[in-house]
mmCIF file of C-alpha atoms and ligand atoms in Angstrom:
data_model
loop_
_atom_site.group_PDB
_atom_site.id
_atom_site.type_symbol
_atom_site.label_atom_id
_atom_site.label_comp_id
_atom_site.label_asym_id
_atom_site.label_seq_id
_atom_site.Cartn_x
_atom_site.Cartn_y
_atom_site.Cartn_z
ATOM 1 C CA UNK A 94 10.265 -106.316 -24.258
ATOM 2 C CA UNK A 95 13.247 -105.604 -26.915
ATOM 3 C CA UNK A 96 16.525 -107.721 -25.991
ATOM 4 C CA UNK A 97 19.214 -104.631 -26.798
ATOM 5 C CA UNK A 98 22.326 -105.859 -27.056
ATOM 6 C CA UNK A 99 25.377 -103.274 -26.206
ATOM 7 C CA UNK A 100 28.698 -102.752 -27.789
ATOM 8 C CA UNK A 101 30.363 -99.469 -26.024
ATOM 9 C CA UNK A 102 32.546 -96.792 -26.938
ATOM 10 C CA UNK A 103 36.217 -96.968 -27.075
ATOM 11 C CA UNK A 104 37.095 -93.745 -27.996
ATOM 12 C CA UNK A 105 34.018 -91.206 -25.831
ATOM 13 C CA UNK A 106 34.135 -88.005 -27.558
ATOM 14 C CA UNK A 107 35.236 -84.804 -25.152
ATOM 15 C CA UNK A 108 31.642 -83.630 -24.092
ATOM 16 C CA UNK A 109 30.793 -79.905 -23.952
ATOM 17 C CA UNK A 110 31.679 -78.243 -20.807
ATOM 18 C CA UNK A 111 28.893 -76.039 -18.421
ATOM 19 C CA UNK A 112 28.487 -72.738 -20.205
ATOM 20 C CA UNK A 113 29.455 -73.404 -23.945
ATOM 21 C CA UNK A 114 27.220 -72.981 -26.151
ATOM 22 C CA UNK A 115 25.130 -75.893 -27.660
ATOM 23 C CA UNK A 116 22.785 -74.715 -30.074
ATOM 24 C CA UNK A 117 20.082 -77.038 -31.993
ATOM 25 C CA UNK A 118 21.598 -80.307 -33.826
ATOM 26 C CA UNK A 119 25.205 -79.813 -33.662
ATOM 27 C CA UNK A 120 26.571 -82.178 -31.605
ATOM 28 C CA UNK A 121 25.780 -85.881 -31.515
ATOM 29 C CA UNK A 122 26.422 -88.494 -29.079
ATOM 30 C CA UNK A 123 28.658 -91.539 -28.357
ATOM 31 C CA UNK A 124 26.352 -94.136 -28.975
ATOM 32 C CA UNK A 125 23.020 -94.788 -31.338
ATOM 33 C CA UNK A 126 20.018 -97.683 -31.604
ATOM 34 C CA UNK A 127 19.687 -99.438 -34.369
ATOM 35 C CA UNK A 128 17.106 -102.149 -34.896
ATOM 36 C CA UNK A 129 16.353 -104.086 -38.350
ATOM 37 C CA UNK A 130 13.335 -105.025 -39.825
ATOM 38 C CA UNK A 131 12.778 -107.312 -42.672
ATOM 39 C CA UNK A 132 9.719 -108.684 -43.863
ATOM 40 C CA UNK A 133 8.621 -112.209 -42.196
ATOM 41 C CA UNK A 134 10.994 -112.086 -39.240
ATOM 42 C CA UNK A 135 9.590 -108.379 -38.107
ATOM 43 C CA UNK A 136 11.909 -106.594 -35.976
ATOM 44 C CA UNK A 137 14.814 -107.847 -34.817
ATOM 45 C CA UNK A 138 19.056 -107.163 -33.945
ATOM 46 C CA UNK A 139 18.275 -104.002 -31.769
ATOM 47 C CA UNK A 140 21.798 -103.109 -30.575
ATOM 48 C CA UNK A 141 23.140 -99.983 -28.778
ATOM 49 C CA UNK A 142 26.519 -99.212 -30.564
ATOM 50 C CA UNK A 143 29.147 -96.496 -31.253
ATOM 51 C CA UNK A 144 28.056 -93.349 -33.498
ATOM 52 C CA UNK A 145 29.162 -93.517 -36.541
ATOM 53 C CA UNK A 146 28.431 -93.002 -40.391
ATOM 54 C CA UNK A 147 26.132 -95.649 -41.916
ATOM 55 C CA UNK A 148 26.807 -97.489 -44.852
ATOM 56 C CA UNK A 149 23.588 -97.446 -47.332
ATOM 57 C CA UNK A 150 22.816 -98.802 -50.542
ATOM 58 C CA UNK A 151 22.484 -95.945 -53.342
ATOM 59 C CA UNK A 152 19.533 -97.494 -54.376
ATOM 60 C CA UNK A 153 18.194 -97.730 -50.494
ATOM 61 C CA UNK A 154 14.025 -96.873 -51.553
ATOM 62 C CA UNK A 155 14.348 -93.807 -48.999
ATOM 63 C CA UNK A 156 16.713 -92.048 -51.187
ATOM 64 C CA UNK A 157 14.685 -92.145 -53.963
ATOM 65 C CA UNK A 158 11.619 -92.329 -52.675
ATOM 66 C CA UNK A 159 11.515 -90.288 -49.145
ATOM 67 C CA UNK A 160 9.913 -93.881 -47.309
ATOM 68 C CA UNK A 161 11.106 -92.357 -43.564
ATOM 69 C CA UNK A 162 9.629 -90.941 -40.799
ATOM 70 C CA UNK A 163 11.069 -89.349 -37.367
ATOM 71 C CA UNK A 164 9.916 -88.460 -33.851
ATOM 72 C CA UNK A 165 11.025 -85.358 -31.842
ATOM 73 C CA UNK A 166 11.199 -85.679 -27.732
ATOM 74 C CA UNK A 167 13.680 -84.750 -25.149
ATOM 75 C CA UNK A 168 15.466 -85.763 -21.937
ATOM 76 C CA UNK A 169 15.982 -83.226 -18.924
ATOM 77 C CA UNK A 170 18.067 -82.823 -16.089
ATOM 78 C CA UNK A 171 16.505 -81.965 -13.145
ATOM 79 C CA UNK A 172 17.848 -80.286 -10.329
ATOM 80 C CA UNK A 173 18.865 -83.486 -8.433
ATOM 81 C CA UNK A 174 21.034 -84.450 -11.058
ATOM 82 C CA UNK A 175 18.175 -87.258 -11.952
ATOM 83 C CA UNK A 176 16.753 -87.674 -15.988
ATOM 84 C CA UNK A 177 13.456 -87.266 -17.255
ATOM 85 C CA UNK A 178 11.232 -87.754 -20.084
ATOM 86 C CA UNK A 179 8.032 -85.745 -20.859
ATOM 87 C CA UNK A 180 5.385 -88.503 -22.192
ATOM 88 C CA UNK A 181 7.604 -90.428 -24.173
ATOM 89 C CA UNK A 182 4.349 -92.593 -24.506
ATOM 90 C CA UNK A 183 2.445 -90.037 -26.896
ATOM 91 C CA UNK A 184 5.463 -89.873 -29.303
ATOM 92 C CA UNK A 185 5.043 -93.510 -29.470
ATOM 93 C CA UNK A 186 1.762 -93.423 -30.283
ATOM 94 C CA UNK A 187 1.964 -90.524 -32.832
ATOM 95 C CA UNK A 188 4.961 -92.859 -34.547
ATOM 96 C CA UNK A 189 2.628 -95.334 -34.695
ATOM 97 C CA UNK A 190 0.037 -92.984 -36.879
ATOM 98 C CA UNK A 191 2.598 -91.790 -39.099
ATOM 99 C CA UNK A 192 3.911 -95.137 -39.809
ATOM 100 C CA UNK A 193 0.469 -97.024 -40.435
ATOM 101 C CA UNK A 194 -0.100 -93.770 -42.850
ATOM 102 C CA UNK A 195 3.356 -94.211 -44.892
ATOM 103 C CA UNK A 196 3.422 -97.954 -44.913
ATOM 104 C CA UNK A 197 6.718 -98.306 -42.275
ATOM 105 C CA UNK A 198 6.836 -100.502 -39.672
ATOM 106 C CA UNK A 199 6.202 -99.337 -35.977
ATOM 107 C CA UNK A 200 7.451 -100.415 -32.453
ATOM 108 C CA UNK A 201 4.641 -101.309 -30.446
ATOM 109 C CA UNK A 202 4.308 -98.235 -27.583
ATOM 110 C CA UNK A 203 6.940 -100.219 -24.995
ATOM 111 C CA UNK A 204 9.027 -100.977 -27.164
ATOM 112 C CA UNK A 205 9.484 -97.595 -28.305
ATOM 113 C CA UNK A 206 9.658 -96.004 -24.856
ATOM 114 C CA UNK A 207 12.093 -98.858 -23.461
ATOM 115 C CA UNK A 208 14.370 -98.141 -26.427
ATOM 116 C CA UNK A 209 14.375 -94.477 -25.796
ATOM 117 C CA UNK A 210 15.138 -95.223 -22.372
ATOM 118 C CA UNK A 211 17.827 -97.544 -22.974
ATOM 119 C CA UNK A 212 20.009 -95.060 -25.157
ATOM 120 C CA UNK A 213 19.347 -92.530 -22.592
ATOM 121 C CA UNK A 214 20.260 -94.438 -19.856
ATOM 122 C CA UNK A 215 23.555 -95.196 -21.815
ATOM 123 C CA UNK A 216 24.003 -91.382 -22.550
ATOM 124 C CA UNK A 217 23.209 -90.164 -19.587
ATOM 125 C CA UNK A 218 26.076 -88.169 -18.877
ATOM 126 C CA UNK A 219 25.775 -86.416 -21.854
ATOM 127 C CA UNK A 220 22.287 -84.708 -20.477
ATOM 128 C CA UNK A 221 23.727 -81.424 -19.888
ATOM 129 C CA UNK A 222 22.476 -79.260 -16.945
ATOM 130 C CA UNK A 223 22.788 -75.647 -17.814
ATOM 131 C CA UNK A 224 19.332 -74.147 -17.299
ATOM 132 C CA UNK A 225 17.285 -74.764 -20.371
ATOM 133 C CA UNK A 226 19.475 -76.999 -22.383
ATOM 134 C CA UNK A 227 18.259 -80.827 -22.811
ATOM 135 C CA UNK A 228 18.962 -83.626 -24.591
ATOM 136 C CA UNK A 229 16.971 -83.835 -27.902
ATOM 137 C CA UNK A 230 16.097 -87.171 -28.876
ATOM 138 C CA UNK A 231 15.685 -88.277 -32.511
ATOM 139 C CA UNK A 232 13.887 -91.993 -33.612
ATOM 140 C CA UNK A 233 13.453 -92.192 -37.352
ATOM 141 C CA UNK A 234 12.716 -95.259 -39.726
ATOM 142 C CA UNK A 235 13.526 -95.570 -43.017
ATOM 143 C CA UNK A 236 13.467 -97.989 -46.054
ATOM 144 C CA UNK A 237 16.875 -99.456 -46.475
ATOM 145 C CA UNK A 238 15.758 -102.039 -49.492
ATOM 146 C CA UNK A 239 18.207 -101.414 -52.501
ATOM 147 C CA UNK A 240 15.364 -101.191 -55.124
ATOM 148 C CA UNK A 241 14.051 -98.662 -57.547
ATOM 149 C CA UNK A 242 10.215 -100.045 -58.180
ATOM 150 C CA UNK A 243 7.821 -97.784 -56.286
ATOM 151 C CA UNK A 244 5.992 -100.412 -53.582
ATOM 152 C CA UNK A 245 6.647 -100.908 -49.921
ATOM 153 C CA UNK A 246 9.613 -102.149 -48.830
ATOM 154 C CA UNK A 247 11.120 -105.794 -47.035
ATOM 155 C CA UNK A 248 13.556 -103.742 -45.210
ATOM 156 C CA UNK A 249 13.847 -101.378 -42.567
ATOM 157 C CA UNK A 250 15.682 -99.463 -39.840
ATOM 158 C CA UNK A 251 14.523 -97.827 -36.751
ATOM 159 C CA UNK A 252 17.326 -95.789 -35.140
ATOM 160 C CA UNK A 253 17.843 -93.340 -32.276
ATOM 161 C CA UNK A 254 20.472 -90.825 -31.865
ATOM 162 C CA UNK A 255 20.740 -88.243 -29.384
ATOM 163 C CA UNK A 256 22.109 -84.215 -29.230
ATOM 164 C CA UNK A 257 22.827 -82.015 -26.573
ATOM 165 C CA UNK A 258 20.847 -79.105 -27.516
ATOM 166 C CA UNK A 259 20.570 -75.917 -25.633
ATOM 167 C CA UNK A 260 18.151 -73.608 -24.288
ATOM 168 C CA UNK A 261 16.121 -72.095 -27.027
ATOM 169 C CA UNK A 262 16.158 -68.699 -25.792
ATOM 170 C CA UNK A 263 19.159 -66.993 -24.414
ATOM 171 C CA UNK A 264 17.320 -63.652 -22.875
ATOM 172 C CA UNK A 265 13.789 -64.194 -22.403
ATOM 173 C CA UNK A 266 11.121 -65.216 -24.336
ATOM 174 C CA UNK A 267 11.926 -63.785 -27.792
ATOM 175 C CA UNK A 268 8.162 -63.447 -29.973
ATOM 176 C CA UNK A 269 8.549 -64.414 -33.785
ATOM 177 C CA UNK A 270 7.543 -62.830 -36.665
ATOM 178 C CA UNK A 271 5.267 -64.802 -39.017
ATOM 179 C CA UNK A 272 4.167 -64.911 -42.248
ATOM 180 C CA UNK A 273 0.718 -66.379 -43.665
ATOM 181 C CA UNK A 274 1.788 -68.202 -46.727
ATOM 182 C CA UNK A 275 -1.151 -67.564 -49.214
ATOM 183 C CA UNK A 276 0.549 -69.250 -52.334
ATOM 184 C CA UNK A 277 2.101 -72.464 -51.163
ATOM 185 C CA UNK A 278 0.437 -75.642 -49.291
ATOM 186 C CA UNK A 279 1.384 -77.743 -46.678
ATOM 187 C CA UNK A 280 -1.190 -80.202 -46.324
ATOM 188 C CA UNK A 281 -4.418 -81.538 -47.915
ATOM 189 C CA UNK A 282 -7.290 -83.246 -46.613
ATOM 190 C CA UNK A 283 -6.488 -87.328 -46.922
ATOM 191 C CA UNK A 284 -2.175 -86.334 -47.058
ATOM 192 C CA UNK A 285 0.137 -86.983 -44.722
ATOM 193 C CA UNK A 286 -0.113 -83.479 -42.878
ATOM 194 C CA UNK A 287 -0.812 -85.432 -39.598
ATOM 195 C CA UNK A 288 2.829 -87.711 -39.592
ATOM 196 C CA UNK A 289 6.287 -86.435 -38.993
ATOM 197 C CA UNK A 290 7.265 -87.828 -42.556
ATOM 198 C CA UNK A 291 10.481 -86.210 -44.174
ATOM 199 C CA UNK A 292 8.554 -85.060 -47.518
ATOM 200 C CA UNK A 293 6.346 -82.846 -45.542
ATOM 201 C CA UNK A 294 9.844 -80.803 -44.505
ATOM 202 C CA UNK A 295 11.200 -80.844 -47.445
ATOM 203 C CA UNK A 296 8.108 -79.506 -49.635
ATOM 204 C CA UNK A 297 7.647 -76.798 -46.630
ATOM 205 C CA UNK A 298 11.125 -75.596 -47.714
ATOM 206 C CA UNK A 299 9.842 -73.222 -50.698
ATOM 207 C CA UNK A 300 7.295 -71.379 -48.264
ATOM 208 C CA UNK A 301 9.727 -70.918 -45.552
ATOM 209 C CA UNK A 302 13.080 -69.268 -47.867
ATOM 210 C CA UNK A 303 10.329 -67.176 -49.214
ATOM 211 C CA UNK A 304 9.145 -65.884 -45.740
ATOM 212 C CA UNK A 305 12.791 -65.699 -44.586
ATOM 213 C CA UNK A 306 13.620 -63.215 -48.212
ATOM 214 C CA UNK A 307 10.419 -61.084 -47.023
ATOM 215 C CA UNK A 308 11.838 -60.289 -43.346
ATOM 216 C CA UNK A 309 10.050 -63.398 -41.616
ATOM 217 C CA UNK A 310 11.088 -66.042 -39.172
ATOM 218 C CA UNK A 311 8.513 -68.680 -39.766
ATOM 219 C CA UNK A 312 5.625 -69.326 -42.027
ATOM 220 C CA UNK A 313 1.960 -69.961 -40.712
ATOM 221 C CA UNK A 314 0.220 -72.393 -42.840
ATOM 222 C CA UNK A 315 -3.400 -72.161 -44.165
ATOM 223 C CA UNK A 316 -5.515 -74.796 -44.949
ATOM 224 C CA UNK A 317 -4.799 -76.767 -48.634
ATOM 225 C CA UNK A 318 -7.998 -76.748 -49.990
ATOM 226 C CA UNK A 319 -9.615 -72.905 -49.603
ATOM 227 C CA UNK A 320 -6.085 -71.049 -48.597
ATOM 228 C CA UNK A 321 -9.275 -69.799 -45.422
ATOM 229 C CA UNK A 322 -8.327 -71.450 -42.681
ATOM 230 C CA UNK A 323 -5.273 -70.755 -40.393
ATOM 231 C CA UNK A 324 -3.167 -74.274 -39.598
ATOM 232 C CA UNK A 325 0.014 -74.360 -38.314
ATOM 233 C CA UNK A 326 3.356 -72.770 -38.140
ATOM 234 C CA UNK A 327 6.622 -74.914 -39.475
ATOM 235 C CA UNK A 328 7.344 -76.986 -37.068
ATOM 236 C CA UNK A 329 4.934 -75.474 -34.512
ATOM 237 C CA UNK A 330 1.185 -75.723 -33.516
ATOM 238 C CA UNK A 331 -0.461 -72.632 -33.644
ATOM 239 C CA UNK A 332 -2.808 -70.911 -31.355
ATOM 240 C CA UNK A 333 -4.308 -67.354 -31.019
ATOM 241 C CA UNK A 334 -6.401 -65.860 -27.783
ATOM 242 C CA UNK A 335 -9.304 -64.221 -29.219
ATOM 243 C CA UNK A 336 -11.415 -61.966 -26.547
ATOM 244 C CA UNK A 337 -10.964 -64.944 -23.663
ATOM 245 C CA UNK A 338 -10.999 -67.965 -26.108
ATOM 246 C CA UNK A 339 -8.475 -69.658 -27.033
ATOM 247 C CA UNK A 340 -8.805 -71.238 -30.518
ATOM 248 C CA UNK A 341 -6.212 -73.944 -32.497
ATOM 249 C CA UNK A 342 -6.664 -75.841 -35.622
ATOM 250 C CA UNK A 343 -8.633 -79.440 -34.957
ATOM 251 C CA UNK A 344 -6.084 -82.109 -35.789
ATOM 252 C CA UNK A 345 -8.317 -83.438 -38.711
ATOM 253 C CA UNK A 346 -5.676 -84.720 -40.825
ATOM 254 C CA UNK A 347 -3.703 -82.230 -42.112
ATOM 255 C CA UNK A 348 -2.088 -80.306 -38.830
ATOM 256 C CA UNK A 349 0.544 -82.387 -36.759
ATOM 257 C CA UNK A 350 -0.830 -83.344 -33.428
ATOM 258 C CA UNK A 351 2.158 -82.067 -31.040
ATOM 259 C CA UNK A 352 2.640 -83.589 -27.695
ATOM 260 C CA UNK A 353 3.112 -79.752 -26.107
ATOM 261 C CA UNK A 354 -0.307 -78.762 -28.337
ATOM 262 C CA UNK A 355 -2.384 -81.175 -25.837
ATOM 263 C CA UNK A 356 -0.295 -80.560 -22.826
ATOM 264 C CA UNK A 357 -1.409 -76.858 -23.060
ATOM 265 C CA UNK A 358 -5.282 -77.809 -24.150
ATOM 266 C CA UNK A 359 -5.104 -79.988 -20.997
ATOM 267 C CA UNK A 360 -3.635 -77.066 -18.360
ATOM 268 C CA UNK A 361 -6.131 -74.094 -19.986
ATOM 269 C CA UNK A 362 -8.903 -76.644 -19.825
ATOM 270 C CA UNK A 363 -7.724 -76.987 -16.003
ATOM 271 C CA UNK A 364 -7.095 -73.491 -15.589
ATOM 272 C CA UNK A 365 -11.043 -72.790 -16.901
ATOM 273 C CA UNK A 366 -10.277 -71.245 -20.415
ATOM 274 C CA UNK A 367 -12.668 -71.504 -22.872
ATOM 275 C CA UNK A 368 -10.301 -73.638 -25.614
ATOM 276 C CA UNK A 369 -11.871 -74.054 -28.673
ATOM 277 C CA UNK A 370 -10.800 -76.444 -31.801
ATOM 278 C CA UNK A 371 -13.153 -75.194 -34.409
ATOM 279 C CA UNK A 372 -11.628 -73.471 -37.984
ATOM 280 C CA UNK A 373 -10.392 -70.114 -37.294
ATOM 281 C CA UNK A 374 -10.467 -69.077 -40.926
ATOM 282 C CA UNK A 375 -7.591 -65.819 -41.572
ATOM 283 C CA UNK A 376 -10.202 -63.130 -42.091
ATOM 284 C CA UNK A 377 -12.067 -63.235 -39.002
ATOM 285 C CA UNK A 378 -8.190 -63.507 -37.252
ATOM 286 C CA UNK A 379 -7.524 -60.349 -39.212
ATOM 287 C CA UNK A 380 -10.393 -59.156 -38.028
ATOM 288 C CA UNK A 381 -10.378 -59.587 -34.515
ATOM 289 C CA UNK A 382 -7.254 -57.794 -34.669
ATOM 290 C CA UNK A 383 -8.447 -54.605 -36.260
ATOM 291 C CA UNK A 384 -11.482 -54.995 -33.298
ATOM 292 C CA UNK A 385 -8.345 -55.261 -30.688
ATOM 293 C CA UNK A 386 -9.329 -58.943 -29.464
ATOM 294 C CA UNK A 387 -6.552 -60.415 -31.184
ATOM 295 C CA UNK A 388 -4.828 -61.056 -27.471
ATOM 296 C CA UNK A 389 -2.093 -62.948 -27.307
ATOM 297 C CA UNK A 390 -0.727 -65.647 -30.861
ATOM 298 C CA UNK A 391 1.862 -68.217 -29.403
ATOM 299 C CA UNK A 392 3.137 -71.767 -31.333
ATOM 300 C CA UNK A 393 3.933 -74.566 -29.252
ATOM 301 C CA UNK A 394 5.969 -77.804 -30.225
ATOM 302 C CA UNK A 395 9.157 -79.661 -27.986
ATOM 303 C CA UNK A 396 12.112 -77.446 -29.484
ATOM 304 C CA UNK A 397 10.648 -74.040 -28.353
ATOM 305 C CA UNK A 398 7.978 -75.178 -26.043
ATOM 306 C CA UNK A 399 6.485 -71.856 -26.389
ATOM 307 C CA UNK A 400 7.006 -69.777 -28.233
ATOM 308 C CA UNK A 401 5.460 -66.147 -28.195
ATOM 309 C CA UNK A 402 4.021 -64.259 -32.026
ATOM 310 C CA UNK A 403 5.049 -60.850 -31.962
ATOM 311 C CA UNK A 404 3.729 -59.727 -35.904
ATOM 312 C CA UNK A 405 1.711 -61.753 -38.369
ATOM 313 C CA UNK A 406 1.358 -60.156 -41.853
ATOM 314 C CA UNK A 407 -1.124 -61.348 -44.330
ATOM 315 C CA UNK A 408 -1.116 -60.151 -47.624
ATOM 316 C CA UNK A 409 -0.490 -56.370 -47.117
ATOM 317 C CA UNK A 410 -2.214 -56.620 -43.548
ATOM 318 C CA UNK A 411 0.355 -56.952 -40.166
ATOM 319 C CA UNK A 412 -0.705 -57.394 -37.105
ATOM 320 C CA UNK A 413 1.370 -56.498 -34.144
ATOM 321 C CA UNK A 414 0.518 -58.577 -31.164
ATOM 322 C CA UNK A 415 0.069 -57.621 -27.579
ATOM 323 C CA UNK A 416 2.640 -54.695 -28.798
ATOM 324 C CA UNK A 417 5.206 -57.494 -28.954
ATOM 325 C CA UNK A 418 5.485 -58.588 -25.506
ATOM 326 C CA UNK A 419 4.307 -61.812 -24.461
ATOM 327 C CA UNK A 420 1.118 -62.570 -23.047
ATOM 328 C CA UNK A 421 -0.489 -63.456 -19.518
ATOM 329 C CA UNK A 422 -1.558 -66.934 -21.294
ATOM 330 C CA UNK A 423 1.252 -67.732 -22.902
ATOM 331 C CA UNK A 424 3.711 -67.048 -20.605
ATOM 332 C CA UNK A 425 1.862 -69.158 -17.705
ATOM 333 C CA UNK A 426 1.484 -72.075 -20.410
ATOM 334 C CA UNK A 427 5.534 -71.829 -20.591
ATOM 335 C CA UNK A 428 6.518 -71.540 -17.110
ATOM 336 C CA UNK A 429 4.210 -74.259 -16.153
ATOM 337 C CA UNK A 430 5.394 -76.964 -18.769
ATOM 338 C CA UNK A 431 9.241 -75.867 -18.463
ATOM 339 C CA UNK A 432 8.482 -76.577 -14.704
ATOM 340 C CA UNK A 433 7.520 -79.849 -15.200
ATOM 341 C CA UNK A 434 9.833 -80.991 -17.998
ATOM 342 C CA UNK A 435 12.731 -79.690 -15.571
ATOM 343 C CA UNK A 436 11.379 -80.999 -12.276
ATOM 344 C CA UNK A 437 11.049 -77.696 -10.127
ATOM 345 C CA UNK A 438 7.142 -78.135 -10.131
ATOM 346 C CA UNK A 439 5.198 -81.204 -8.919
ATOM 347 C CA UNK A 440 4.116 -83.740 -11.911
ATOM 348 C CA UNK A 441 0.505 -83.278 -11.392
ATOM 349 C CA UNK A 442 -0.461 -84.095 -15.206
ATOM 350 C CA UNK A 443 1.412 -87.750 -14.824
ATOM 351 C CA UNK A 444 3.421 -86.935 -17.353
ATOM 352 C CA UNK A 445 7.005 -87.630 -16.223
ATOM 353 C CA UNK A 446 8.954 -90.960 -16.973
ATOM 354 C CA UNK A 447 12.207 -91.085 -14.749
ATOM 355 C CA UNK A 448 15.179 -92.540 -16.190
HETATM 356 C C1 LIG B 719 6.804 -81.881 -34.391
HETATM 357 C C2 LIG B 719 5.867 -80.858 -34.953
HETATM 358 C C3 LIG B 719 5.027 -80.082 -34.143
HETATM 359 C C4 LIG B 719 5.117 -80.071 -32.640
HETATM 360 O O1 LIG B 719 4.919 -81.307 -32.032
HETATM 361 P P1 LIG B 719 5.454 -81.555 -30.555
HETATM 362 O O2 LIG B 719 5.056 -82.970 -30.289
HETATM 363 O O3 LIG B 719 4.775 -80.588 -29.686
HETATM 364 O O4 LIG B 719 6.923 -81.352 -30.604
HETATM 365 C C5 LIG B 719 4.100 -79.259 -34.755
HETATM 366 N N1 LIG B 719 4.032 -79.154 -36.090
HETATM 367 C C6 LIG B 719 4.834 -79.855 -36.913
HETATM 368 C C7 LIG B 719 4.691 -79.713 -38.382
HETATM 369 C C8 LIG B 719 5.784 -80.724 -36.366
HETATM 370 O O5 LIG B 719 6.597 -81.401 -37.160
#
């Protein structure tokens, strides 16, 4: 159990009102967490407080030498006016992993979900309740030791802060158009393709103008070692219904293991679909298409949820998907997990924490 101290506002900022629009990461709440960490006392000072600017050392190790990692989850409103959480429990766990992996502390699991809980509690009112917006919830830690010698650090921070973030489509489920990157990596075999560490954003950046200069909206990774094997899709898991099965990349290392990637192997495991986590390597995808059993191609991950693939090119190759409109699978998938996220279907998976 963390003791959170709480020093509120003074001056609230004017919240948006129903109907404007929110967009992704542009508004920030009144309040943040912030808990310290220094070596031999572990963590400690974990204080809810207003949102401001930080003041950091210019020779704080992250700056130099990217030592941070971040989490991703989000709060809803449901009908009732009550707030939710969907599995706060496996972010924890995946913060956890990344952490161990780049040498930062970690919050034991309840810790983590108790502090997410407490700043939520305290921003509650800034949950908005237009249908599809949420509250997108950001944890990161980072090095905050002012030195310049590459080793682990005897200081850190773990802090949450919290936008207002609205739906992700305005009309519909709108598919994407993706690019396989043949030139550029994401991830090799014994990296750090499995954590949400900053440095795997930032060298994604290259592969991602590129596919934007071409016409594209998102890049889909391939494996690091034999450029064979599809992966995942910036900031998105990646899956692709292939004549009744429904294949994704095994998290092996380098693909990130999204909380909304399980939630949908669990419901089409329910459902009876044949899910299968084996390499799918780009040729047979290819392939498949030009056989027309490439069926439906949808990424998955907590901004979008789902999100449908309406054109993949490959080299000189493009595939247009279910001729662009979303699939049987993939819509189900999205209408079942929006459901429960927002409360208007019963939380049969378990996976609800009430505020
Ligand atoms: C966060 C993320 C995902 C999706 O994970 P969710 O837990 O479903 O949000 C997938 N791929 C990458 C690279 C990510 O950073």
């Amino acid at each position: 159990m963390l003791e959170i101290k709480k020093e509120l506002t003074q001056n609230p900022k004017k919240k948006p009102a129903k109907g404007d629009k929110l967009g992704f990461g542009n508004i920030y709440t009144d309040h943040m967490l912030i808990i310290d960490w220094t070596e031999g006392k572990g963590w400690h000072d974990a204080r809810i407080v207003p949102y401001a600017p930080l003041s950091i050392d210019p020779a704080a190790m992250v700056l130099h030498y990217a030592m941070e990692s971040f989490e991703g989850l989000k709060a809803y409103r449901t009908a009732d006016g009550s707030v939710q959480l969907f599995r706060p429990e496996k972010n924890a766990a995946r913060m956890i992993n990344t952490n161990k992996r780049m040498c930062l502390p970690y919050l034991e699991v309840e810790d983590f979900v108790q502090a997410v809980k407490e700043i939520v509690k305290v921003e509650k009112d800034w949950v908005p309740s237009d249908e599809g917006t949420s509250l997108y919830i950001r944890p990161f830690v980072f090095a905050d030791e002012p030195h310049l010698g590459v080793r682990t650090a005897t200081s850190h921070k773990f802090i949450i802060i919290c936008s207002p973030v609205g739906a992700y489509y305005e009309s519909g489920l709108d598919p994407v158009k993706i690019y396989v990157e043949d030139e550029y990596v994401r991830a090799t075999p014994g990296g750090t393709g499995f954590t949400k560490c900053g440095g795997n954003y930032a060298g994604s950046l290259a592969g991602q103008v590129k596919a934007h200069d071409l016409g594209y909206e998102q890049v889909l990774w391939l494996d690091g070692v034999e450029r064979k094997y599809v992966e995942e899709v910036g900031s998105m898991n990646c899956f692709f219904k292939i004549d009744g099965t429904i294949y994704t990349a095994p998290c092996v290392g380098t693909v990130l293991p999204g909380v909304t990637r399980m939630s949908c192997i669990e419901l089409l495991k329910k459902w009876g679909y044949k899910v299968s986590e084996d390499r799918l390597a780009i040729t047979d995808l290819i392939q498949a298409y030009k056989d027309g059993k490439l069926e439906e191609v949808f990424g998955t991950g907590t901004a979008a949820v789902i999100s449908p693939v309406g054109e993949l090119r490959y080299e000189d190759e493009v595939c247009k998907i279910n001729d662009g409109k979303i699939g049987e699978v993939t819509q189900k998938l999205y209408d079942t997990i929006t459901g429960i996220q927002w409360g208007k279907l019963p939380d049969d998976m378990n996976w609800i924490t009430k505020i």
